[in-house]
């Protein structure tokens, strides 16, 4: 009981959110250089082309991988917890065999449907050959997902962090020289080369743990049908999510220009990526803890509410600072050509408040293995996302896409909270409501201040609001956790140990 309370404490949540967020942040710093160089080399048109290719690849991958990236982790974890090494090796062989099968299936689907992808995505030129040449990317992604699942299942988190950082540098090396030499003509080559390097980097770590072993025998593959059935809900959710992104980007490409796709994608990715630093610990730490709670009730409510509080308190000061410094960050990270998305990004930043509150609650359905509920909630959001973003662009151009994202996020928050209260008896705590009422208006005032003030007054008001948000978050987290005292104790122990060694 004591261990459970420790794992569910504010200190534990803050510690692991900071840890995984730090790894994510280091990757983002390297990614900033890549995004800047790619934006300068390709411009908005080239970025739009990359976005269309990537969204199509992701759609094919999500449609053919049978959800193994999630269900395989559960299968491997169960084998790993038994302590039977032979059972673990058998589970690894099963996952790898199905990954190879889905890789072949994904490549075939990409090749067969390449004429349709060209027709649905572009209104100019013939890009069928491009999609055929991109088919190996789908296959390599399937193999990489399987090997990543192996590392997650046997709890090798340090190699996973190293792989993530290596892939950031590889993306830089596989894109900038090629784009510099070939421009937009090198996009397909760059995507294939990066997928290959990512796959090789992952299998270097996983093959070191478990030697390569595959089997396409009917008996072995038959054992994996339970794993596949569990992952089908994730497949359908992935298809809906990727399909929604595909529809929006295709609409922007056909209704507007390729430049609009590149601008929209840059604004969307930049906002989601930097806010995602705070949310990166959800799948690694929070989801396993939530899954370990056997029944609905007070303890599940407590764990979810604690996660909501910490997520909101950590992300709020970052969002206010992000709003204030956007006029500097946008041309710095991309180029002056991307300034038309400044208004869109300001609105999307406000949507991150809803995401901080919604994401911990969405994991309840996953932790209960309630695939139907998970799929229903995803479908509601994806439909709202497509409709509202398209309407926003139709009436208000790029700024309207940001408004559409904000409205979709707000609607998703209401639906998820209402459904979780009805099905899982979840109730948001008074603390969550109080912190939301304090932090969200600060973000709203910062948003209005970016339009109302200029010059030195802009910076004074913006930084003052950021300082208030930061002080509030630090004060609450300090009062509710003993992390700071733990850090002091650790430093004191190291100092004493060092002093004793010197005396000896």
PDB file of C-alpha atoms in Angstrom, residues 18-319:
ATOM      1  CA  UNK A  18      10.322  15.924 -15.930  1.00  0.00           C
ATOM      2  CA  UNK A  19      12.588  13.000 -16.846  1.00  0.00           C
ATOM      3  CA  UNK A  20      10.839  11.987 -20.061  1.00  0.00           C
ATOM      4  CA  UNK A  21      10.021  15.590 -20.885  1.00  0.00           C
ATOM      5  CA  UNK A  22      13.725  16.385 -20.604  1.00  0.00           C
ATOM      6  CA  UNK A  23      14.604  13.653 -23.084  1.00  0.00           C
ATOM      7  CA  UNK A  24      11.925  14.974 -25.415  1.00  0.00           C
ATOM      8  CA  UNK A  25      13.189  18.513 -24.978  1.00  0.00           C
ATOM      9  CA  UNK A  26      16.746  17.543 -25.896  1.00  0.00           C
ATOM     10  CA  UNK A  27      15.430  15.948 -29.050  1.00  0.00           C
ATOM     11  CA  UNK A  28      13.436  19.073 -29.836  1.00  0.00           C
ATOM     12  CA  UNK A  29      16.518  21.298 -29.519  1.00  0.00           C
ATOM     13  CA  UNK A  30      18.281  19.239 -32.181  1.00  0.00           C
ATOM     14  CA  UNK A  31      15.104  19.139 -34.238  1.00  0.00           C
ATOM     15  CA  UNK A  32      14.960  22.949 -34.220  1.00  0.00           C
ATOM     16  CA  UNK A  33      18.117  23.081 -36.303  1.00  0.00           C
ATOM     17  CA  UNK A  34      16.726  20.570 -38.786  1.00  0.00           C
ATOM     18  CA  UNK A  35      13.358  22.332 -39.123  1.00  0.00           C
ATOM     19  CA  UNK A  36      15.073  25.656 -39.691  1.00  0.00           C
ATOM     20  CA  UNK A  37      17.363  24.308 -42.396  1.00  0.00           C
ATOM     21  CA  UNK A  38      14.640  22.282 -44.114  1.00  0.00           C
ATOM     22  CA  UNK A  39      12.286  25.265 -44.104  1.00  0.00           C
ATOM     23  CA  UNK A  40      14.965  27.442 -45.689  1.00  0.00           C
ATOM     24  CA  UNK A  41      15.884  24.816 -48.302  1.00  0.00           C
ATOM     25  CA  UNK A  42      12.376  23.708 -49.297  1.00  0.00           C
ATOM     26  CA  UNK A  43      10.144  26.660 -48.416  1.00  0.00           C
ATOM     27  CA  UNK A  44       6.409  26.328 -47.690  1.00  0.00           C
ATOM     28  CA  UNK A  45       5.726  24.432 -50.963  1.00  0.00           C
ATOM     29  CA  UNK A  46       8.345  21.805 -50.194  1.00  0.00           C
ATOM     30  CA  UNK A  47       7.179  21.476 -46.604  1.00  0.00           C
ATOM     31  CA  UNK A  48       3.663  20.929 -47.901  1.00  0.00           C
ATOM     32  CA  UNK A  49       4.881  18.155 -50.217  1.00  0.00           C
ATOM     33  CA  UNK A  50       6.702  16.440 -47.338  1.00  0.00           C
ATOM     34  CA  UNK A  51       3.527  16.735 -45.247  1.00  0.00           C
ATOM     35  CA  UNK A  52       1.360  15.115 -47.926  1.00  0.00           C
ATOM     36  CA  UNK A  53       3.782  12.217 -48.406  1.00  0.00           C
ATOM     37  CA  UNK A  54       4.136  11.676 -44.651  1.00  0.00           C
ATOM     38  CA  UNK A  55       0.381  11.768 -43.988  1.00  0.00           C
ATOM     39  CA  UNK A  56      -0.210   9.200 -46.762  1.00  0.00           C
ATOM     40  CA  UNK A  57       2.539   6.908 -45.457  1.00  0.00           C
ATOM     41  CA  UNK A  58       1.142   7.141 -41.937  1.00  0.00           C
ATOM     42  CA  UNK A  59      -2.359   6.332 -43.215  1.00  0.00           C
ATOM     43  CA  UNK A  60      -1.110   3.160 -44.953  1.00  0.00           C
ATOM     44  CA  UNK A  61       1.013   2.185 -41.947  1.00  0.00           C
ATOM     45  CA  UNK A  62      -1.822   2.642 -39.454  1.00  0.00           C
ATOM     46  CA  UNK A  63      -4.159   0.694 -41.735  1.00  0.00           C
ATOM     47  CA  UNK A  64      -1.909  -2.365 -42.079  1.00  0.00           C
ATOM     48  CA  UNK A  65       0.050  -2.764 -38.824  1.00  0.00           C
ATOM     49  CA  UNK A  66      -2.818  -4.444 -36.886  1.00  0.00           C
ATOM     50  CA  UNK A  67      -2.091  -2.284 -33.830  1.00  0.00           C
ATOM     51  CA  UNK A  68       0.973  -4.364 -32.922  1.00  0.00           C
ATOM     52  CA  UNK A  69       2.813  -1.338 -31.544  1.00  0.00           C
ATOM     53  CA  UNK A  70       0.380  -1.350 -28.589  1.00  0.00           C
ATOM     54  CA  UNK A  71      -0.916  -4.914 -28.284  1.00  0.00           C
ATOM     55  CA  UNK A  72       2.552  -6.461 -28.679  1.00  0.00           C
ATOM     56  CA  UNK A  73       3.817  -4.495 -25.673  1.00  0.00           C
ATOM     57  CA  UNK A  74       1.090  -6.040 -23.500  1.00  0.00           C
ATOM     58  CA  UNK A  75       1.856  -9.529 -24.834  1.00  0.00           C
ATOM     59  CA  UNK A  76       5.594  -9.184 -24.225  1.00  0.00           C
ATOM     60  CA  UNK A  77       5.127  -7.616 -20.784  1.00  0.00           C
ATOM     61  CA  UNK A  78       3.020 -10.555 -19.615  1.00  0.00           C
ATOM     62  CA  UNK A  79       5.730 -12.987 -20.766  1.00  0.00           C
ATOM     63  CA  UNK A  80       8.469 -10.855 -19.186  1.00  0.00           C
ATOM     64  CA  UNK A  81       6.687 -10.743 -15.815  1.00  0.00           C
ATOM     65  CA  UNK A  82       6.697 -14.555 -15.608  1.00  0.00           C
ATOM     66  CA  UNK A  83      10.499 -14.560 -15.446  1.00  0.00           C
ATOM     67  CA  UNK A  84      10.584 -17.392 -18.002  1.00  0.00           C
ATOM     68  CA  UNK A  85      13.278 -16.456 -20.535  1.00  0.00           C
ATOM     69  CA  UNK A  86      12.142 -19.087 -23.020  1.00  0.00           C
ATOM     70  CA  UNK A  87       8.620 -17.732 -22.919  1.00  0.00           C
ATOM     71  CA  UNK A  88       9.934 -14.226 -23.554  1.00  0.00           C
ATOM     72  CA  UNK A  89      11.975 -15.417 -26.536  1.00  0.00           C
ATOM     73  CA  UNK A  90       8.925 -17.163 -27.945  1.00  0.00           C
ATOM     74  CA  UNK A  91       6.892 -13.947 -27.558  1.00  0.00           C
ATOM     75  CA  UNK A  92       9.660 -11.978 -29.278  1.00  0.00           C
ATOM     76  CA  UNK A  93       9.671 -14.456 -32.170  1.00  0.00           C
ATOM     77  CA  UNK A  94       5.894 -14.137 -32.443  1.00  0.00           C
ATOM     78  CA  UNK A  95       6.002 -10.324 -32.512  1.00  0.00           C
ATOM     79  CA  UNK A  96       8.806 -10.255 -35.067  1.00  0.00           C
ATOM     80  CA  UNK A  97       7.024 -12.718 -37.329  1.00  0.00           C
ATOM     81  CA  UNK A  98       3.836 -10.679 -37.336  1.00  0.00           C
ATOM     82  CA  UNK A  99       5.839  -7.470 -37.846  1.00  0.00           C
ATOM     83  CA  UNK A 100       7.443  -8.979 -40.943  1.00  0.00           C
ATOM     84  CA  UNK A 101       4.021 -10.031 -42.210  1.00  0.00           C
ATOM     85  CA  UNK A 102       2.549  -6.551 -41.705  1.00  0.00           C
ATOM     86  CA  UNK A 103       5.623  -5.001 -43.365  1.00  0.00           C
ATOM     87  CA  UNK A 104       5.009  -7.038 -46.523  1.00  0.00           C
ATOM     88  CA  UNK A 105       1.285  -6.267 -46.425  1.00  0.00           C
ATOM     89  CA  UNK A 106       1.908  -2.526 -46.021  1.00  0.00           C
ATOM     90  CA  UNK A 107       4.290  -2.411 -48.972  1.00  0.00           C
ATOM     91  CA  UNK A 108       1.838  -4.234 -51.235  1.00  0.00           C
ATOM     92  CA  UNK A 109      -1.051  -1.948 -50.224  1.00  0.00           C
ATOM     93  CA  UNK A 110       1.066   1.167 -50.831  1.00  0.00           C
ATOM     94  CA  UNK A 111       2.060  -0.037 -54.307  1.00  0.00           C
ATOM     95  CA  UNK A 112      -1.428  -1.190 -55.349  1.00  0.00           C
ATOM     96  CA  UNK A 113      -3.185   1.983 -54.179  1.00  0.00           C
ATOM     97  CA  UNK A 114      -0.503   4.427 -55.367  1.00  0.00           C
ATOM     98  CA  UNK A 115      -2.597   5.642 -58.353  1.00  0.00           C
ATOM     99  CA  UNK A 116      -5.502   6.367 -56.010  1.00  0.00           C
ATOM    100  CA  UNK A 117      -3.274   8.218 -53.536  1.00  0.00           C
ATOM    101  CA  UNK A 118      -2.026  10.377 -56.412  1.00  0.00           C
ATOM    102  CA  UNK A 119      -5.576  11.132 -57.522  1.00  0.00           C
ATOM    103  CA  UNK A 120      -6.878  11.903 -54.020  1.00  0.00           C
ATOM    104  CA  UNK A 121      -3.898  13.961 -52.876  1.00  0.00           C
ATOM    105  CA  UNK A 122      -2.756  16.037 -55.834  1.00  0.00           C
ATOM    106  CA  UNK A 123      -4.445  18.076 -58.539  1.00  0.00           C
ATOM    107  CA  UNK A 124      -1.247  18.548 -60.547  1.00  0.00           C
ATOM    108  CA  UNK A 125       1.344  16.201 -62.036  1.00  0.00           C
ATOM    109  CA  UNK A 126       1.595  12.436 -61.669  1.00  0.00           C
ATOM    110  CA  UNK A 127       3.014  11.258 -58.331  1.00  0.00           C
ATOM    111  CA  UNK A 128       2.152   7.552 -58.641  1.00  0.00           C
ATOM    112  CA  UNK A 129       5.818   6.558 -58.944  1.00  0.00           C
ATOM    113  CA  UNK A 130       6.641   8.586 -55.835  1.00  0.00           C
ATOM    114  CA  UNK A 131       4.165   6.568 -53.761  1.00  0.00           C
ATOM    115  CA  UNK A 132       5.524   3.303 -55.207  1.00  0.00           C
ATOM    116  CA  UNK A 133       9.053   4.330 -54.241  1.00  0.00           C
ATOM    117  CA  UNK A 134       7.793   5.206 -50.751  1.00  0.00           C
ATOM    118  CA  UNK A 135       6.401   1.698 -50.157  1.00  0.00           C
ATOM    119  CA  UNK A 136       9.650   0.493 -48.461  1.00  0.00           C
ATOM    120  CA  UNK A 137       9.104   3.230 -45.855  1.00  0.00           C
ATOM    121  CA  UNK A 138       5.836   1.553 -44.804  1.00  0.00           C
ATOM    122  CA  UNK A 139       7.587  -1.815 -44.494  1.00  0.00           C
ATOM    123  CA  UNK A 140      10.504  -0.403 -42.526  1.00  0.00           C
ATOM    124  CA  UNK A 141       8.112   1.407 -40.175  1.00  0.00           C
ATOM    125  CA  UNK A 142       6.344  -1.896 -39.400  1.00  0.00           C
ATOM    126  CA  UNK A 143       9.621  -3.634 -38.548  1.00  0.00           C
ATOM    127  CA  UNK A 144      10.758  -0.672 -36.444  1.00  0.00           C
ATOM    128  CA  UNK A 145       7.458  -0.676 -34.528  1.00  0.00           C
ATOM    129  CA  UNK A 146       7.843  -4.377 -33.754  1.00  0.00           C
ATOM    130  CA  UNK A 147      11.390  -3.993 -32.458  1.00  0.00           C
ATOM    131  CA  UNK A 148      10.379  -0.940 -30.424  1.00  0.00           C
ATOM    132  CA  UNK A 149       7.580  -3.007 -28.879  1.00  0.00           C
ATOM    133  CA  UNK A 150      10.165  -5.624 -27.889  1.00  0.00           C
ATOM    134  CA  UNK A 151      12.229  -3.006 -26.042  1.00  0.00           C
ATOM    135  CA  UNK A 152       9.149  -1.576 -24.327  1.00  0.00           C
ATOM    136  CA  UNK A 153       7.855  -5.006 -23.350  1.00  0.00           C
ATOM    137  CA  UNK A 154      11.080  -5.968 -21.577  1.00  0.00           C
ATOM    138  CA  UNK A 155      11.300  -2.506 -19.949  1.00  0.00           C
ATOM    139  CA  UNK A 156      14.457  -1.287 -21.711  1.00  0.00           C
ATOM    140  CA  UNK A 157      13.669   2.416 -21.455  1.00  0.00           C
ATOM    141  CA  UNK A 158      17.225   3.717 -21.671  1.00  0.00           C
ATOM    142  CA  UNK A 159      17.817   2.192 -25.138  1.00  0.00           C
ATOM    143  CA  UNK A 160      14.478   3.657 -26.232  1.00  0.00           C
ATOM    144  CA  UNK A 161      15.592   7.114 -25.137  1.00  0.00           C
ATOM    145  CA  UNK A 162      18.918   6.690 -26.939  1.00  0.00           C
ATOM    146  CA  UNK A 163      17.140   5.528 -30.101  1.00  0.00           C
ATOM    147  CA  UNK A 164      14.895   8.583 -30.014  1.00  0.00           C
ATOM    148  CA  UNK A 165      17.862  10.927 -29.743  1.00  0.00           C
ATOM    149  CA  UNK A 166      19.807   9.062 -32.452  1.00  0.00           C
ATOM    150  CA  UNK A 167      16.831   9.311 -34.792  1.00  0.00           C
ATOM    151  CA  UNK A 168      16.708  13.084 -34.352  1.00  0.00           C
ATOM    152  CA  UNK A 169      20.328  13.377 -35.507  1.00  0.00           C
ATOM    153  CA  UNK A 170      19.731  10.865 -38.298  1.00  0.00           C
ATOM    154  CA  UNK A 171      16.775  12.910 -39.541  1.00  0.00           C
ATOM    155  CA  UNK A 172      19.095  15.908 -39.723  1.00  0.00           C
ATOM    156  CA  UNK A 173      21.781  13.971 -41.602  1.00  0.00           C
ATOM    157  CA  UNK A 174      19.324  12.261 -43.959  1.00  0.00           C
ATOM    158  CA  UNK A 175      17.485  15.413 -44.976  1.00  0.00           C
ATOM    159  CA  UNK A 176      19.605  18.563 -45.020  1.00  0.00           C
ATOM    160  CA  UNK A 177      22.432  17.364 -47.356  1.00  0.00           C
ATOM    161  CA  UNK A 178      19.918  15.748 -49.738  1.00  0.00           C
ATOM    162  CA  UNK A 179      17.609  18.776 -49.811  1.00  0.00           C
ATOM    163  CA  UNK A 180      20.591  21.058 -50.307  1.00  0.00           C
ATOM    164  CA  UNK A 181      21.759  19.033 -53.305  1.00  0.00           C
ATOM    165  CA  UNK A 182      18.451  18.013 -54.912  1.00  0.00           C
ATOM    166  CA  UNK A 183      15.798  20.348 -53.447  1.00  0.00           C
ATOM    167  CA  UNK A 184      12.244  18.994 -53.641  1.00  0.00           C
ATOM    168  CA  UNK A 185      13.445  16.172 -55.930  1.00  0.00           C
ATOM    169  CA  UNK A 186      15.236  14.624 -52.953  1.00  0.00           C
ATOM    170  CA  UNK A 187      12.187  14.363 -50.672  1.00  0.00           C
ATOM    171  CA  UNK A 188      11.393  10.704 -51.502  1.00  0.00           C
ATOM    172  CA  UNK A 189      15.047   9.663 -51.162  1.00  0.00           C
ATOM    173  CA  UNK A 190      15.304  11.453 -47.827  1.00  0.00           C
ATOM    174  CA  UNK A 191      12.186   9.746 -46.408  1.00  0.00           C
ATOM    175  CA  UNK A 192      13.348   6.275 -47.515  1.00  0.00           C
ATOM    176  CA  UNK A 193      16.881   6.783 -46.183  1.00  0.00           C
ATOM    177  CA  UNK A 194      15.651   8.031 -42.809  1.00  0.00           C
ATOM    178  CA  UNK A 195      13.236   5.088 -42.427  1.00  0.00           C
ATOM    179  CA  UNK A 196      16.100   2.691 -43.182  1.00  0.00           C
ATOM    180  CA  UNK A 197      18.473   4.330 -40.699  1.00  0.00           C
ATOM    181  CA  UNK A 198      15.768   4.427 -38.018  1.00  0.00           C
ATOM    182  CA  UNK A 199      15.065   0.721 -38.514  1.00  0.00           C
ATOM    183  CA  UNK A 200      18.750  -0.229 -38.402  1.00  0.00           C
ATOM    184  CA  UNK A 201      19.321   1.842 -35.251  1.00  0.00           C
ATOM    185  CA  UNK A 202      16.416   0.134 -33.484  1.00  0.00           C
ATOM    186  CA  UNK A 203      17.383  -3.424 -34.407  1.00  0.00           C
ATOM    187  CA  UNK A 204      20.970  -2.810 -33.271  1.00  0.00           C
ATOM    188  CA  UNK A 205      19.636  -2.491 -29.720  1.00  0.00           C
ATOM    189  CA  UNK A 206      16.891  -5.147 -29.923  1.00  0.00           C
ATOM    190  CA  UNK A 207      18.995  -7.795 -31.695  1.00  0.00           C
ATOM    191  CA  UNK A 208      21.632  -7.335 -29.027  1.00  0.00           C
ATOM    192  CA  UNK A 209      19.053  -8.478 -26.468  1.00  0.00           C
ATOM    193  CA  UNK A 210      17.410 -11.202 -28.551  1.00  0.00           C
ATOM    194  CA  UNK A 211      19.031 -12.704 -31.635  1.00  0.00           C
ATOM    195  CA  UNK A 212      17.062 -12.438 -34.908  1.00  0.00           C
ATOM    196  CA  UNK A 213      14.329 -15.079 -35.085  1.00  0.00           C
ATOM    197  CA  UNK A 214      11.349 -15.213 -37.433  1.00  0.00           C
ATOM    198  CA  UNK A 215       8.863 -17.877 -38.477  1.00  0.00           C
ATOM    199  CA  UNK A 216       5.931 -17.676 -40.851  1.00  0.00           C
ATOM    200  CA  UNK A 217       4.575 -21.071 -39.862  1.00  0.00           C
ATOM    201  CA  UNK A 218       0.809 -21.346 -39.596  1.00  0.00           C
ATOM    202  CA  UNK A 219       1.039 -22.558 -35.987  1.00  0.00           C
ATOM    203  CA  UNK A 220       3.106 -19.633 -34.748  1.00  0.00           C
ATOM    204  CA  UNK A 221       1.134 -17.020 -36.648  1.00  0.00           C
ATOM    205  CA  UNK A 222      -2.088 -18.547 -35.302  1.00  0.00           C
ATOM    206  CA  UNK A 223      -0.918 -17.782 -31.771  1.00  0.00           C
ATOM    207  CA  UNK A 224      -0.829 -14.103 -32.633  1.00  0.00           C
ATOM    208  CA  UNK A 225      -4.493 -13.716 -33.524  1.00  0.00           C
ATOM    209  CA  UNK A 226      -5.376 -12.799 -29.944  1.00  0.00           C
ATOM    210  CA  UNK A 227      -2.743 -10.070 -30.035  1.00  0.00           C
ATOM    211  CA  UNK A 228      -4.077  -8.881 -33.394  1.00  0.00           C
ATOM    212  CA  UNK A 229      -7.686  -8.777 -32.174  1.00  0.00           C
ATOM    213  CA  UNK A 230      -6.621  -6.629 -29.220  1.00  0.00           C
ATOM    214  CA  UNK A 231      -4.884  -4.222 -31.561  1.00  0.00           C
ATOM    215  CA  UNK A 232      -7.724  -3.806 -34.055  1.00  0.00           C
ATOM    216  CA  UNK A 233      -9.306  -0.994 -32.027  1.00  0.00           C
ATOM    217  CA  UNK A 234      -5.995   0.857 -32.190  1.00  0.00           C
ATOM    218  CA  UNK A 235      -5.842   0.190 -35.925  1.00  0.00           C
ATOM    219  CA  UNK A 236      -9.294   1.652 -36.476  1.00  0.00           C
ATOM    220  CA  UNK A 237      -8.487   4.633 -34.249  1.00  0.00           C
ATOM    221  CA  UNK A 238      -5.232   5.122 -36.142  1.00  0.00           C
ATOM    222  CA  UNK A 239      -7.060   4.972 -39.465  1.00  0.00           C
ATOM    223  CA  UNK A 240      -9.558   7.543 -38.243  1.00  0.00           C
ATOM    224  CA  UNK A 241      -6.824   9.854 -36.946  1.00  0.00           C
ATOM    225  CA  UNK A 242      -4.564   9.505 -39.986  1.00  0.00           C
ATOM    226  CA  UNK A 243      -7.588   9.682 -42.272  1.00  0.00           C
ATOM    227  CA  UNK A 244      -8.715  12.906 -40.610  1.00  0.00           C
ATOM    228  CA  UNK A 245      -5.275  14.472 -41.109  1.00  0.00           C
ATOM    229  CA  UNK A 246      -5.222  13.164 -44.688  1.00  0.00           C
ATOM    230  CA  UNK A 247      -8.647  14.677 -45.461  1.00  0.00           C
ATOM    231  CA  UNK A 248      -7.721  18.078 -44.002  1.00  0.00           C
ATOM    232  CA  UNK A 249      -4.396  18.280 -45.823  1.00  0.00           C
ATOM    233  CA  UNK A 250      -5.919  17.079 -49.089  1.00  0.00           C
ATOM    234  CA  UNK A 251      -8.678  19.695 -48.756  1.00  0.00           C
ATOM    235  CA  UNK A 252      -6.108  22.434 -48.168  1.00  0.00           C
ATOM    236  CA  UNK A 253      -4.128  21.208 -51.173  1.00  0.00           C
ATOM    237  CA  UNK A 254      -7.108  21.108 -53.549  1.00  0.00           C
ATOM    238  CA  UNK A 255      -9.046  24.130 -52.228  1.00  0.00           C
ATOM    239  CA  UNK A 256      -6.120  26.377 -51.549  1.00  0.00           C
ATOM    240  CA  UNK A 257      -2.513  25.809 -52.556  1.00  0.00           C
ATOM    241  CA  UNK A 258       0.329  23.507 -51.600  1.00  0.00           C
ATOM    242  CA  UNK A 259       1.722  26.466 -49.658  1.00  0.00           C
ATOM    243  CA  UNK A 260      -1.346  26.363 -47.386  1.00  0.00           C
ATOM    244  CA  UNK A 261      -0.607  22.721 -46.534  1.00  0.00           C
ATOM    245  CA  UNK A 262       2.990  23.524 -45.629  1.00  0.00           C
ATOM    246  CA  UNK A 263       1.991  26.495 -43.486  1.00  0.00           C
ATOM    247  CA  UNK A 264      -0.772  24.588 -41.694  1.00  0.00           C
ATOM    248  CA  UNK A 265       1.488  21.597 -41.062  1.00  0.00           C
ATOM    249  CA  UNK A 266       4.296  23.783 -39.708  1.00  0.00           C
ATOM    250  CA  UNK A 267       1.955  25.529 -37.261  1.00  0.00           C
ATOM    251  CA  UNK A 268       0.278  22.303 -36.155  1.00  0.00           C
ATOM    252  CA  UNK A 269       3.503  20.331 -35.673  1.00  0.00           C
ATOM    253  CA  UNK A 270       5.351  23.142 -33.916  1.00  0.00           C
ATOM    254  CA  UNK A 271       2.589  23.690 -31.347  1.00  0.00           C
ATOM    255  CA  UNK A 272       1.881  20.000 -30.728  1.00  0.00           C
ATOM    256  CA  UNK A 273       5.565  19.087 -30.488  1.00  0.00           C
ATOM    257  CA  UNK A 274       6.609  21.641 -27.895  1.00  0.00           C
ATOM    258  CA  UNK A 275       3.529  21.151 -25.722  1.00  0.00           C
ATOM    259  CA  UNK A 276       4.118  17.401 -26.060  1.00  0.00           C
ATOM    260  CA  UNK A 277       7.208  17.677 -23.873  1.00  0.00           C
ATOM    261  CA  UNK A 278       4.921  17.684 -20.838  1.00  0.00           C
ATOM    262  CA  UNK A 279       2.720  14.860 -22.154  1.00  0.00           C
ATOM    263  CA  UNK A 280       5.569  12.517 -23.159  1.00  0.00           C
ATOM    264  CA  UNK A 281       5.515  10.609 -19.838  1.00  0.00           C
ATOM    265  CA  UNK A 282       1.865   9.577 -20.220  1.00  0.00           C
ATOM    266  CA  UNK A 283       2.416   6.343 -22.132  1.00  0.00           C
ATOM    267  CA  UNK A 284       5.643   5.375 -20.363  1.00  0.00           C
ATOM    268  CA  UNK A 285       4.787   5.990 -16.705  1.00  0.00           C
ATOM    269  CA  UNK A 286       1.167   7.062 -16.188  1.00  0.00           C
ATOM    270  CA  UNK A 287      -0.557   4.463 -18.377  1.00  0.00           C
ATOM    271  CA  UNK A 288       1.090   1.421 -16.673  1.00  0.00           C
ATOM    272  CA  UNK A 289       0.201   2.792 -13.230  1.00  0.00           C
ATOM    273  CA  UNK A 290      -3.387   3.391 -14.287  1.00  0.00           C
ATOM    274  CA  UNK A 291      -3.624  -0.087 -15.812  1.00  0.00           C
ATOM    275  CA  UNK A 292      -2.454  -1.612 -12.535  1.00  0.00           C
ATOM    276  CA  UNK A 293      -5.557  -0.378 -10.690  1.00  0.00           C
ATOM    277  CA  UNK A 294      -7.935  -3.368 -10.720  1.00  0.00           C
ATOM    278  CA  UNK A 295     -11.264  -1.623 -10.129  1.00  0.00           C
ATOM    279  CA  UNK A 296     -13.055   1.660 -10.616  1.00  0.00           C
ATOM    280  CA  UNK A 297     -13.390   3.944  -7.632  1.00  0.00           C
ATOM    281  CA  UNK A 298     -11.577   6.400  -5.411  1.00  0.00           C
ATOM    282  CA  UNK A 299      -8.010   5.326  -6.160  1.00  0.00           C
ATOM    283  CA  UNK A 300      -8.463   5.493  -9.939  1.00  0.00           C
ATOM    284  CA  UNK A 301     -10.034   8.946  -9.568  1.00  0.00           C
ATOM    285  CA  UNK A 302      -7.111  10.068  -7.435  1.00  0.00           C
ATOM    286  CA  UNK A 303      -4.456   8.890  -9.902  1.00  0.00           C
ATOM    287  CA  UNK A 304      -6.195  10.569 -12.851  1.00  0.00           C
ATOM    288  CA  UNK A 305      -6.777  13.810 -10.966  1.00  0.00           C
ATOM    289  CA  UNK A 306      -3.158  13.989  -9.805  1.00  0.00           C
ATOM    290  CA  UNK A 307      -1.989  13.538 -13.396  1.00  0.00           C
ATOM    291  CA  UNK A 308      -4.395  16.233 -14.610  1.00  0.00           C
ATOM    292  CA  UNK A 309      -3.135  18.667 -11.961  1.00  0.00           C
ATOM    293  CA  UNK A 310       0.553  18.124 -12.706  1.00  0.00           C
ATOM    294  CA  UNK A 311       0.051  18.246 -16.486  1.00  0.00           C
ATOM    295  CA  UNK A 312      -1.899  21.502 -16.287  1.00  0.00           C
ATOM    296  CA  UNK A 313       0.492  23.147 -13.821  1.00  0.00           C
ATOM    297  CA  UNK A 314       3.577  22.207 -15.835  1.00  0.00           C
ATOM    298  CA  UNK A 315       2.252  23.127 -19.272  1.00  0.00           C
ATOM    299  CA  UNK A 316       0.525  26.424 -18.369  1.00  0.00           C
ATOM    300  CA  UNK A 317       3.617  28.650 -17.871  1.00  0.00           C
ATOM    301  CA  UNK A 318       5.161  27.171 -21.024  1.00  0.00           C
ATOM    302  CA  UNK A 319       2.053  28.032 -23.034  1.00  0.00           C
TER     303      UNK A 319
END
